[in-house]
PDB file of C-alpha atoms and ligand atoms in Angstrom:
ATOM      1  CA  UNK C   1     187.717 -81.312 -56.986  1.00 50.00           C
ATOM      2  CA  UNK C   2     189.349 -84.154 -54.964  1.00 53.00           C
ATOM      3  CA  UNK C   3     191.333 -84.597 -52.473  1.00 52.00           C
ATOM      4  CA  UNK C   4     194.557 -85.386 -54.352  1.00 47.00           C
ATOM      5  CA  UNK C   5     194.105 -82.236 -56.386  1.00 57.00           C
ATOM      6  CA  UNK C   6     196.774 -79.747 -55.340  1.00 52.00           C
ATOM      7  CA  UNK C   7     195.016 -76.547 -56.687  1.00 54.00           C
ATOM      8  CA  UNK C   8     191.881 -78.006 -54.949  1.00 57.00           C
ATOM      9  CA  UNK C   9     193.920 -78.736 -51.817  1.00 55.00           C
ATOM     10  CA  UNK C  10     195.468 -75.118 -51.399  1.00 54.00           C
ATOM     11  CA  UNK C  11     192.727 -72.656 -52.610  1.00 61.00           C
ATOM     12  CA  UNK C  12     190.484 -72.302 -49.454  1.00 58.00           C
ATOM     13  CA  UNK C  13     193.664 -71.254 -47.681  1.00 50.00           C
ATOM     14  CA  UNK C  14     195.468 -69.297 -50.283  1.00 57.00           C
ATOM     15  CA  UNK C  15     195.320 -65.611 -51.098  1.00 84.00           C
ATOM     16  CA  UNK C  16     192.754 -66.335 -53.883  1.00 94.00           C
ATOM     17  CA  UNK C  17     190.400 -64.136 -56.070  1.00 96.00           C
ATOM     18  CA  UNK C  18     187.044 -63.462 -54.667  1.00 96.00           C
ATOM     19  CA  UNK C  19     184.035 -66.078 -56.111  1.00 97.00           C
ATOM     20  CA  UNK C  20     180.468 -64.009 -56.180  1.00 98.00           C
ATOM     21  CA  UNK C  21     177.558 -65.858 -57.483  1.00 98.00           C
ATOM     22  CA  UNK C  22     174.198 -64.467 -57.991  1.00 98.00           C
ATOM     23  CA  UNK C  23     171.244 -66.302 -57.704  1.00 98.00           C
ATOM     24  CA  UNK C  24     167.387 -65.817 -57.723  1.00 98.00           C
ATOM     25  CA  UNK C  25     164.238 -67.479 -59.222  1.00 97.00           C
ATOM     26  CA  UNK C  26     163.879 -66.810 -63.424  1.00 93.00           C
ATOM     27  CA  UNK C  27     163.154 -63.524 -64.292  1.00 92.00           C
ATOM     28  CA  UNK C  28     164.631 -61.773 -61.409  1.00 96.00           C
ATOM     29  CA  UNK C  29     167.108 -59.694 -63.572  1.00 96.00           C
ATOM     30  CA  UNK C  30     170.514 -61.879 -62.915  1.00 97.00           C
ATOM     31  CA  UNK C  31     171.880 -61.805 -66.425  1.00 95.00           C
ATOM     32  CA  UNK C  32     171.045 -57.629 -66.492  1.00 96.00           C
ATOM     33  CA  UNK C  33     172.516 -57.090 -63.074  1.00 98.00           C
ATOM     34  CA  UNK C  34     175.725 -59.571 -63.822  1.00 98.00           C
ATOM     35  CA  UNK C  35     176.432 -57.217 -66.478  1.00 98.00           C
ATOM     36  CA  UNK C  36     176.197 -54.286 -64.243  1.00 98.00           C
ATOM     37  CA  UNK C  37     178.490 -55.858 -61.753  1.00 98.00           C
ATOM     38  CA  UNK C  38     180.926 -56.648 -64.594  1.00 98.00           C
ATOM     39  CA  UNK C  39     181.110 -52.715 -65.408  1.00 98.00           C
ATOM     40  CA  UNK C  40     181.692 -51.674 -61.641  1.00 98.00           C
ATOM     41  CA  UNK C  41     183.876 -53.974 -60.776  1.00 98.00           C
ATOM     42  CA  UNK C  42     186.402 -53.299 -64.184  1.00 96.00           C
ATOM     43  CA  UNK C  43     186.095 -49.603 -62.865  1.00 97.00           C
ATOM     44  CA  UNK C  44     188.451 -51.090 -60.360  1.00 97.00           C
ATOM     45  CA  UNK C  45     190.978 -52.642 -62.856  1.00 96.00           C
ATOM     46  CA  UNK C  46     189.971 -56.252 -61.255  1.00 96.00           C
ATOM     47  CA  UNK C  47     190.720 -58.928 -63.347  1.00 97.00           C
ATOM     48  CA  UNK C  48     187.216 -60.635 -63.905  1.00 98.00           C
ATOM     49  CA  UNK C  49     185.852 -63.951 -65.455  1.00 98.00           C
ATOM     50  CA  UNK C  50     181.973 -63.645 -65.405  1.00 98.00           C
ATOM     51  CA  UNK C  51     180.664 -67.350 -66.323  1.00 98.00           C
ATOM     52  CA  UNK C  52     177.471 -69.325 -65.605  1.00 98.00           C
ATOM     53  CA  UNK C  53     176.202 -72.564 -64.254  1.00 98.00           C
ATOM     54  CA  UNK C  54     175.106 -75.063 -65.650  1.00 98.00           C
ATOM     55  CA  UNK C  55     177.861 -74.317 -68.222  1.00 98.00           C
ATOM     56  CA  UNK C  56     180.747 -72.333 -68.371  1.00 98.00           C
ATOM     57  CA  UNK C  57     183.238 -74.815 -70.519  1.00 98.00           C
ATOM     58  CA  UNK C  58     182.320 -76.304 -73.503  1.00 98.00           C
ATOM     59  CA  UNK C  59     181.272 -79.906 -71.868  1.00 98.00           C
ATOM     60  CA  UNK C  60     179.737 -78.168 -68.894  1.00 98.00           C
ATOM     61  CA  UNK C  61     177.647 -76.371 -71.671  1.00 98.00           C
ATOM     62  CA  UNK C  62     176.630 -79.597 -73.158  1.00 98.00           C
ATOM     63  CA  UNK C  63     175.295 -81.296 -70.085  1.00 98.00           C
ATOM     64  CA  UNK C  64     173.387 -77.491 -70.060  1.00 98.00           C
ATOM     65  CA  UNK C  65     171.871 -78.603 -72.963  1.00 97.00           C
ATOM     66  CA  UNK C  66     170.621 -82.128 -71.661  1.00 97.00           C
ATOM     67  CA  UNK C  67     169.467 -80.294 -68.445  1.00 97.00           C
ATOM     68  CA  UNK C  68     167.445 -77.599 -70.325  1.00 96.00           C
ATOM     69  CA  UNK C  69     166.073 -79.410 -73.430  1.00 93.00           C
ATOM     70  CA  UNK C  70     162.781 -81.203 -73.627  1.00 88.00           C
ATOM     71  CA  UNK C  71     163.444 -84.894 -74.454  1.00 82.00           C
ATOM     72  CA  UNK C  72     160.998 -87.698 -75.149  1.00 83.00           C
ATOM     73  CA  UNK C  73     162.784 -89.384 -72.588  1.00 91.00           C
ATOM     74  CA  UNK C  74     161.747 -87.550 -68.906  1.00 92.00           C
ATOM     75  CA  UNK C  75     164.973 -87.042 -66.933  1.00 95.00           C
ATOM     76  CA  UNK C  76     164.803 -88.445 -63.480  1.00 97.00           C
ATOM     77  CA  UNK C  77     165.241 -86.146 -60.778  1.00 97.00           C
ATOM     78  CA  UNK C  78     168.884 -88.462 -59.543  1.00 98.00           C
ATOM     79  CA  UNK C  79     170.295 -87.951 -62.834  1.00 98.00           C
ATOM     80  CA  UNK C  80     169.333 -84.112 -63.194  1.00 98.00           C
ATOM     81  CA  UNK C  81     171.268 -83.720 -59.856  1.00 98.00           C
ATOM     82  CA  UNK C  82     173.619 -85.810 -61.031  1.00 98.00           C
ATOM     83  CA  UNK C  83     174.447 -83.731 -63.653  1.00 98.00           C
ATOM     84  CA  UNK C  84     173.928 -80.366 -62.469  1.00 98.00           C
ATOM     85  CA  UNK C  85     176.985 -81.335 -60.374  1.00 98.00           C
ATOM     86  CA  UNK C  86     178.953 -83.083 -62.938  1.00 98.00           C
ATOM     87  CA  UNK C  87     178.582 -79.901 -65.054  1.00 98.00           C
ATOM     88  CA  UNK C  88     180.388 -78.363 -61.897  1.00 98.00           C
ATOM     89  CA  UNK C  89     183.247 -80.570 -61.577  1.00 98.00           C
ATOM     90  CA  UNK C  90     184.302 -79.822 -64.831  1.00 98.00           C
ATOM     91  CA  UNK C  91     183.432 -75.949 -64.390  1.00 98.00           C
ATOM     92  CA  UNK C  92     185.366 -75.534 -61.147  1.00 98.00           C
ATOM     93  CA  UNK C  93     188.410 -78.012 -62.429  1.00 97.00           C
ATOM     94  CA  UNK C  94     188.735 -76.232 -65.866  1.00 98.00           C
ATOM     95  CA  UNK C  95     187.800 -72.470 -65.262  1.00 98.00           C
ATOM     96  CA  UNK C  96     186.496 -71.200 -61.828  1.00 98.00           C
ATOM     97  CA  UNK C  97     189.615 -72.604 -59.664  1.00 97.00           C
ATOM     98  CA  UNK C  98     192.378 -71.816 -62.245  1.00 97.00           C
ATOM     99  CA  UNK C  99     190.799 -68.407 -62.272  1.00 97.00           C
ATOM    100  CA  UNK C 100     190.486 -67.863 -58.624  1.00 97.00           C
ATOM    101  CA  UNK C 101     194.181 -69.254 -58.398  1.00 95.00           C
ATOM    102  CA  UNK C 102     195.509 -66.394 -60.528  1.00 96.00           C
ATOM    103  CA  UNK C 103     193.915 -64.198 -58.206  1.00 95.00           C
ATOM    104  CA  UNK C 104     191.135 -63.069 -61.046  1.00 97.00           C
ATOM    105  CA  UNK C 105     187.503 -62.654 -59.499  1.00 97.00           C
ATOM    106  CA  UNK C 106     184.872 -64.668 -60.540  1.00 98.00           C
ATOM    107  CA  UNK C 107     181.586 -63.877 -61.115  1.00 98.00           C
ATOM    108  CA  UNK C 108     178.966 -66.820 -61.680  1.00 98.00           C
ATOM    109  CA  UNK C 109     175.422 -66.629 -62.699  1.00 98.00           C
ATOM    110  CA  UNK C 110     173.944 -69.536 -60.305  1.00 98.00           C
ATOM    111  CA  UNK C 111     176.259 -71.899 -58.389  1.00 98.00           C
ATOM    112  CA  UNK C 112     175.441 -74.747 -55.921  1.00 98.00           C
ATOM    113  CA  UNK C 113     172.554 -72.231 -54.012  1.00 98.00           C
ATOM    114  CA  UNK C 114     170.639 -73.035 -56.862  1.00 98.00           C
ATOM    115  CA  UNK C 115     171.125 -76.534 -56.468  1.00 98.00           C
ATOM    116  CA  UNK C 116     169.720 -76.792 -53.145  1.00 98.00           C
ATOM    117  CA  UNK C 117     166.821 -74.160 -54.203  1.00 98.00           C
ATOM    118  CA  UNK C 118     165.990 -76.160 -57.385  1.00 98.00           C
ATOM    119  CA  UNK C 119     166.703 -79.746 -56.705  1.00 98.00           C
ATOM    120  CA  UNK C 120     166.366 -79.363 -53.245  1.00 98.00           C
ATOM    121  CA  UNK C 121     163.433 -77.106 -52.492  1.00 98.00           C
ATOM    122  CA  UNK C 122     161.902 -77.509 -56.063  1.00 98.00           C
ATOM    123  CA  UNK C 123     162.222 -81.132 -56.670  1.00 98.00           C
ATOM    124  CA  UNK C 124     162.381 -82.122 -52.942  1.00 98.00           C
ATOM    125  CA  UNK C 125     165.425 -84.287 -53.173  1.00 98.00           C
ATOM    126  CA  UNK C 126     167.083 -84.809 -50.093  1.00 98.00           C
ATOM    127  CA  UNK C 127     169.705 -81.740 -48.900  1.00 98.00           C
ATOM    128  CA  UNK C 128     172.016 -84.410 -47.382  1.00 98.00           C
ATOM    129  CA  UNK C 129     172.828 -85.871 -50.891  1.00 98.00           C
ATOM    130  CA  UNK C 130     173.211 -82.301 -51.893  1.00 98.00           C
ATOM    131  CA  UNK C 131     175.056 -81.462 -49.179  1.00 98.00           C
ATOM    132  CA  UNK C 132     177.168 -84.879 -49.623  1.00 98.00           C
ATOM    133  CA  UNK C 133     178.256 -83.922 -53.167  1.00 98.00           C
ATOM    134  CA  UNK C 134     178.905 -80.261 -52.486  1.00 98.00           C
ATOM    135  CA  UNK C 135     181.880 -81.220 -50.215  1.00 97.00           C
ATOM    136  CA  UNK C 136     183.038 -84.166 -52.571  1.00 97.00           C
ATOM    137  CA  UNK C 137     182.563 -81.896 -55.322  1.00 97.00           C
ATOM    138  CA  UNK C 138     184.079 -78.666 -53.996  1.00 96.00           C
ATOM    139  CA  UNK C 139     185.851 -79.259 -51.232  1.00 95.00           C
ATOM    140  CA  UNK C 140     186.004 -76.347 -48.819  1.00 94.00           C
ATOM    141  CA  UNK C 141     185.166 -73.925 -51.749  1.00 96.00           C
ATOM    142  CA  UNK C 142     182.073 -71.826 -51.150  1.00 96.00           C
ATOM    143  CA  UNK C 143     181.137 -68.533 -52.467  1.00 97.00           C
ATOM    144  CA  UNK C 144     182.712 -65.325 -50.702  1.00 96.00           C
ATOM    145  CA  UNK C 145     179.119 -63.408 -51.594  1.00 97.00           C
ATOM    146  CA  UNK C 146     176.154 -64.343 -52.908  1.00 98.00           C
ATOM    147  CA  UNK C 147     173.715 -62.030 -54.221  1.00 98.00           C
ATOM    148  CA  UNK C 148     169.974 -63.410 -53.878  1.00 98.00           C
ATOM    149  CA  UNK C 149     167.780 -61.109 -56.169  1.00 98.00           C
ATOM    150  CA  UNK C 150     164.339 -61.318 -54.836  1.00 98.00           C
ATOM    151  CA  UNK C 151     161.101 -60.877 -56.832  1.00 98.00           C
ATOM    152  CA  UNK C 152     157.687 -62.661 -55.792  1.00 97.00           C
ATOM    153  CA  UNK C 153     157.192 -65.345 -58.248  1.00 97.00           C
ATOM    154  CA  UNK C 154     154.278 -63.603 -60.143  1.00 96.00           C
ATOM    155  CA  UNK C 155     156.892 -61.059 -60.934  1.00 96.00           C
ATOM    156  CA  UNK C 156     159.881 -62.824 -62.328  1.00 94.00           C
ATOM    157  CA  UNK C 157     157.268 -65.091 -64.176  1.00 92.00           C
ATOM    158  CA  UNK C 158     155.774 -62.101 -65.706  1.00 92.00           C
ATOM    159  CA  UNK C 159     159.014 -61.043 -66.778  1.00 90.00           C
ATOM    160  CA  UNK C 160     159.830 -63.759 -69.334  1.00 85.00           C
ATOM    161  CA  UNK C 161     156.887 -64.539 -70.102  1.00 82.00           C
ATOM    162  CA  UNK C 162     156.998 -62.929 -73.764  1.00 77.00           C
ATOM    163  CA  UNK C 163     159.991 -65.463 -74.364  1.00 80.00           C
ATOM    164  CA  UNK C 164     159.567 -68.328 -77.085  1.00 75.00           C
ATOM    165  CA  UNK C 165     159.590 -71.828 -76.011  1.00 81.00           C
ATOM    166  CA  UNK C 166     159.872 -72.211 -72.646  1.00 84.00           C
ATOM    167  CA  UNK C 167     162.746 -74.668 -70.955  1.00 88.00           C
ATOM    168  CA  UNK C 168     162.372 -77.667 -68.787  1.00 90.00           C
ATOM    169  CA  UNK C 169     162.708 -75.279 -65.858  1.00 90.00           C
ATOM    170  CA  UNK C 170     160.447 -72.708 -67.228  1.00 87.00           C
ATOM    171  CA  UNK C 171     157.595 -75.071 -67.536  1.00 86.00           C
ATOM    172  CA  UNK C 172     157.273 -75.558 -63.495  1.00 90.00           C
ATOM    173  CA  UNK C 173     154.273 -73.877 -62.231  1.00 90.00           C
ATOM    174  CA  UNK C 174     153.998 -71.357 -59.473  1.00 93.00           C
ATOM    175  CA  UNK C 175     154.322 -73.807 -56.227  1.00 96.00           C
ATOM    176  CA  UNK C 176     157.570 -75.306 -57.141  1.00 97.00           C
ATOM    177  CA  UNK C 177     159.006 -71.521 -57.947  1.00 97.00           C
ATOM    178  CA  UNK C 178     157.471 -70.701 -54.521  1.00 97.00           C
ATOM    179  CA  UNK C 179     159.536 -73.543 -52.701  1.00 98.00           C
ATOM    180  CA  UNK C 180     162.646 -72.498 -54.508  1.00 98.00           C
ATOM    181  CA  UNK C 181     162.534 -68.691 -53.798  1.00 98.00           C
ATOM    182  CA  UNK C 182     161.744 -69.661 -50.155  1.00 98.00           C
ATOM    183  CA  UNK C 183     164.557 -72.163 -50.161  1.00 98.00           C
ATOM    184  CA  UNK C 184     166.873 -69.014 -51.434  1.00 98.00           C
ATOM    185  CA  UNK C 185     165.508 -66.803 -48.049  1.00 98.00           C
ATOM    186  CA  UNK C 186     166.102 -69.265 -45.843  1.00 98.00           C
ATOM    187  CA  UNK C 187     169.402 -70.363 -46.823  1.00 98.00           C
ATOM    188  CA  UNK C 188     170.050 -66.274 -46.663  1.00 98.00           C
ATOM    189  CA  UNK C 189     168.648 -66.184 -43.508  1.00 98.00           C
ATOM    190  CA  UNK C 190     171.048 -68.712 -42.116  1.00 97.00           C
ATOM    191  CA  UNK C 191     174.275 -67.488 -43.301  1.00 96.00           C
ATOM    192  CA  UNK C 192     173.764 -63.839 -43.495  1.00 95.00           C
ATOM    193  CA  UNK C 193     177.977 -62.915 -43.524  1.00 94.00           C
ATOM    194  CA  UNK C 194     177.420 -64.631 -46.777  1.00 95.00           C
ATOM    195  CA  UNK C 195     174.504 -63.522 -48.724  1.00 98.00           C
ATOM    196  CA  UNK C 196     172.892 -60.276 -49.490  1.00 98.00           C
ATOM    197  CA  UNK C 197     168.746 -60.486 -50.177  1.00 98.00           C
ATOM    198  CA  UNK C 198     168.592 -57.721 -52.931  1.00 98.00           C
ATOM    199  CA  UNK C 199     164.663 -56.748 -53.300  1.00 98.00           C
ATOM    200  CA  UNK C 200     164.835 -56.912 -57.317  1.00 98.00           C
ATOM    201  CA  UNK C 201     161.178 -55.572 -57.505  1.00 97.00           C
ATOM    202  CA  UNK C 202     162.307 -52.069 -57.655  1.00 98.00           C
ATOM    203  CA  UNK C 203     163.229 -50.222 -60.668  1.00 97.00           C
ATOM    204  CA  UNK C 204     166.619 -50.960 -61.656  1.00 97.00           C
ATOM    205  CA  UNK C 205     168.434 -48.125 -61.198  1.00 98.00           C
ATOM    206  CA  UNK C 206     167.406 -48.937 -57.506  1.00 98.00           C
ATOM    207  CA  UNK C 207     168.366 -52.613 -57.720  1.00 98.00           C
ATOM    208  CA  UNK C 208     171.820 -51.256 -58.865  1.00 98.00           C
ATOM    209  CA  UNK C 209     172.161 -49.014 -55.874  1.00 98.00           C
ATOM    210  CA  UNK C 210     171.788 -51.553 -53.589  1.00 98.00           C
ATOM    211  CA  UNK C 211     174.497 -54.172 -55.157  1.00 98.00           C
ATOM    212  CA  UNK C 212     176.831 -51.120 -55.679  1.00 98.00           C
ATOM    213  CA  UNK C 213     176.432 -50.351 -51.814  1.00 97.00           C
ATOM    214  CA  UNK C 214     177.210 -54.384 -51.487  1.00 97.00           C
ATOM    215  CA  UNK C 215     180.140 -54.359 -53.738  1.00 97.00           C
ATOM    216  CA  UNK C 216     181.400 -51.687 -52.315  1.00 97.00           C
ATOM    217  CA  UNK C 217     181.703 -53.079 -48.666  1.00 95.00           C
ATOM    218  CA  UNK C 218     183.030 -56.011 -50.399  1.00 95.00           C
ATOM    219  CA  UNK C 219     185.930 -53.995 -51.878  1.00 95.00           C
ATOM    220  CA  UNK C 220     186.609 -52.069 -48.731  1.00 94.00           C
ATOM    221  CA  UNK C 221     186.798 -55.788 -46.886  1.00 92.00           C
ATOM    222  CA  UNK C 222     189.563 -56.658 -49.540  1.00 91.00           C
ATOM    223  CA  UNK C 223     191.553 -53.530 -49.320  1.00 91.00           C
ATOM    224  CA  UNK C 224     190.608 -52.594 -52.305  1.00 92.00           C
ATOM    225  CA  UNK C 225     188.765 -49.449 -51.659  1.00 89.00           C
TER     226      UNK C 225
HETATM  227  N1  Z5A B   1     169.508 -74.816 -62.235  1.00 68.51           N
HETATM  228  C1  Z5A B   1     169.391 -75.829 -61.406  1.00 68.51           C
HETATM  229  O1  Z5A B   1     168.007 -76.427 -61.666  1.00 68.51           O
HETATM  230  N2  Z5A B   1     170.170 -76.346 -60.873  1.00 68.51           N
HETATM  231  C2  Z5A B   1     171.530 -75.579 -60.685  1.00 68.51           C
HETATM  232  O2  Z5A B   1     172.007 -76.073 -59.670  1.00 68.51           O
HETATM  233  C3  Z5A B   1     171.539 -74.781 -61.580  1.00 68.51           C
HETATM  234  C4  Z5A B   1     170.883 -74.376 -62.701  1.00 68.51           C
HETATM  235  C5  Z5A B   1     173.226 -74.216 -61.402  1.00 68.51           C
HETATM  236  C6  Z5A B   1     168.874 -72.504 -65.917  1.00 68.51           C
HETATM  237  O3  Z5A B   1     169.350 -70.824 -65.427  1.00 68.51           O
HETATM  238  C7  Z5A B   1     168.239 -73.291 -65.556  1.00 68.51           C
HETATM  239  O4  Z5A B   1     169.023 -74.064 -64.626  1.00 68.51           O
HETATM  240  C8  Z5A B   1     167.416 -72.580 -64.434  1.00 68.51           C
HETATM  241  C9  Z5A B   1     167.470 -73.338 -63.091  1.00 68.51           C
HETATM  242  C10 Z5A B   1     168.596 -74.363 -63.445  1.00 68.51           C
HETATM  243  N3  Z5A B   1     165.942 -72.548 -64.518  1.00 68.51           N
HETATM  244  N4  Z5A B   1     164.980 -71.728 -64.277  1.00 68.51           N
HETATM  245  N5  Z5A B   1     164.291 -71.130 -64.195  1.00 68.51           N
HETATM  246  P1  Z5A B   1     169.269 -69.467 -65.946  1.00 68.51           P
HETATM  247  O5  Z5A B   1     169.769 -68.988 -64.999  1.00 68.51           O
HETATM  248  O6  Z5A B   1     170.106 -69.466 -67.212  1.00 68.51           O
HETATM  249  O7  Z5A B   1     167.861 -69.189 -66.619  1.00 68.51           O
HETATM  250  P2  Z5A B   1     167.051 -68.519 -65.730  1.00 68.51           P
HETATM  251  O8  Z5A B   1     166.762 -68.329 -64.119  1.00 68.51           O
HETATM  252  O9  Z5A B   1     165.610 -68.772 -66.241  1.00 68.51           O
HETATM  253  O10 Z5A B   1     167.589 -67.024 -66.063  1.00 68.51           O
HETATM  254  P3  Z5A B   1     167.209 -65.659 -66.823  1.00 68.51           P
HETATM  255  O11 Z5A B   1     165.328 -66.103 -67.344  1.00 68.51           O
HETATM  256  O12 Z5A B   1     167.682 -65.148 -68.209  1.00 68.51           O
HETATM  257  O13 Z5A B   1     166.420 -64.813 -65.902  1.00 68.51           O
HETATM  258  P4  Z5A B   1     167.442 -63.912 -65.256  1.00 68.51           P
HETATM  259  O14 Z5A B   1     169.094 -63.935 -65.970  1.00 68.51           O
HETATM  260  O15 Z5A B   1     167.874 -63.640 -63.969  1.00 68.51           O
HETATM  261  O16 Z5A B   1     166.655 -62.348 -66.032  1.00 68.51           O
HETATM  262  P5  Z5A B   1     166.621 -61.115 -66.969  1.00 68.51           P
HETATM  263  O17 Z5A B   1     167.126 -61.654 -68.274  1.00 68.51           O
HETATM  264  O18 Z5A B   1     168.107 -60.354 -66.559  1.00 68.51           O
HETATM  265  O19 Z5A B   1     165.635 -60.074 -66.669  1.00 68.51           O
HETATM  266  C11 Z5A B   1     164.430 -60.981 -67.226  1.00 68.51           C
HETATM  267  C12 Z5A B   1     163.639 -59.619 -67.994  1.00 68.51           C
HETATM  268  O20 Z5A B   1     163.176 -58.546 -66.575  1.00 68.51           O
HETATM  269  C13 Z5A B   1     164.678 -58.662 -68.921  1.00 68.51           C
HETATM  270  O21 Z5A B   1     163.867 -58.221 -69.952  1.00 68.51           O
HETATM  271  C14 Z5A B   1     165.000 -57.363 -68.303  1.00 68.51           C
HETATM  272  O22 Z5A B   1     164.903 -56.117 -68.891  1.00 68.51           O
HETATM  273  C15 Z5A B   1     163.714 -57.282 -67.148  1.00 68.51           C
HETATM  274  N6  Z5A B   1     164.081 -56.666 -65.820  1.00 68.51           N
HETATM  275  C16 Z5A B   1     165.299 -56.881 -64.960  1.00 68.51           C
HETATM  276  N7  Z5A B   1     165.051 -56.467 -63.645  1.00 68.51           N
HETATM  277  C17 Z5A B   1     164.332 -55.416 -63.756  1.00 68.51           C
HETATM  278  C18 Z5A B   1     163.910 -54.643 -62.722  1.00 68.51           C
HETATM  279  N8  Z5A B   1     164.399 -54.382 -61.815  1.00 68.51           N
HETATM  280  N9  Z5A B   1     162.625 -53.887 -63.423  1.00 68.51           N
HETATM  281  C19 Z5A B   1     162.114 -54.043 -64.833  1.00 68.51           C
HETATM  282  N10 Z5A B   1     162.331 -55.138 -65.503  1.00 68.51           N
HETATM  283  C20 Z5A B   1     163.603 -55.998 -65.086  1.00 68.51           C
END
């Protein structure tokens, strides 16, 4: 998003759709629970776009492949960060911002909190640099609500351990994911109005009950329920 972009300029002030993101370390159940969120919101006839990061558009999905694939040439940490934001710029401009401007709701599997958690907490890159890129690419746009599905690292890893080949991030060690998890929790603590931390180590029905309660409040605050 640039200052010249008219949609971006007006979006933060306009009556736009609600922007929800879902975060957490691997194996917390984002995919499973985003489907639950989609079904729940559909029950209120809310026009909805479900998408993911990195990815969400053709070009952004191609950048995702570079980010997740193993290559003989090791991806430098700075390159990783810039690619994440390159994919995000494309995703915002071609999918998220137009949908919000049409007053559709957007539910996104990961967004910039993941950058603070993985590139900031996990890789140790400068938080100032991430914040500058965030401001430059997103302007004022921030999620209205972020669900952080939280589980201990061992549990998240155990839920996904039977998958086939691990991607670049999944190959990281326990300490990396512990830093990622703690960064998510610190961000939620710093801004409780915009985050809900959900204990995703509970059974799926219990997790979904917590999500339903939080979504219900969001719908009430928007005058839909
Ligand atoms: N990344 C980054 O570094 N910087 C950024 O800015 C962004 C991303 C945006 C791809 O993410 C990678 O991109 C990610 C960080 C990086 N790497 N990692 N790790 P992704 O979201 O596509 O990949 P993922 O995090 O690996 O997601 P996932 O493995 O697909 O996990 P999930 O969607 O959270 O879990 P799930 O597939 O829904 O559930 C896993 C299993 O657990 C499944 O069998 C479920 O049935 C089971 N499950 C789920 N919930 C429960 C409960 N409550 N009880 C029991 N079993 C459960």
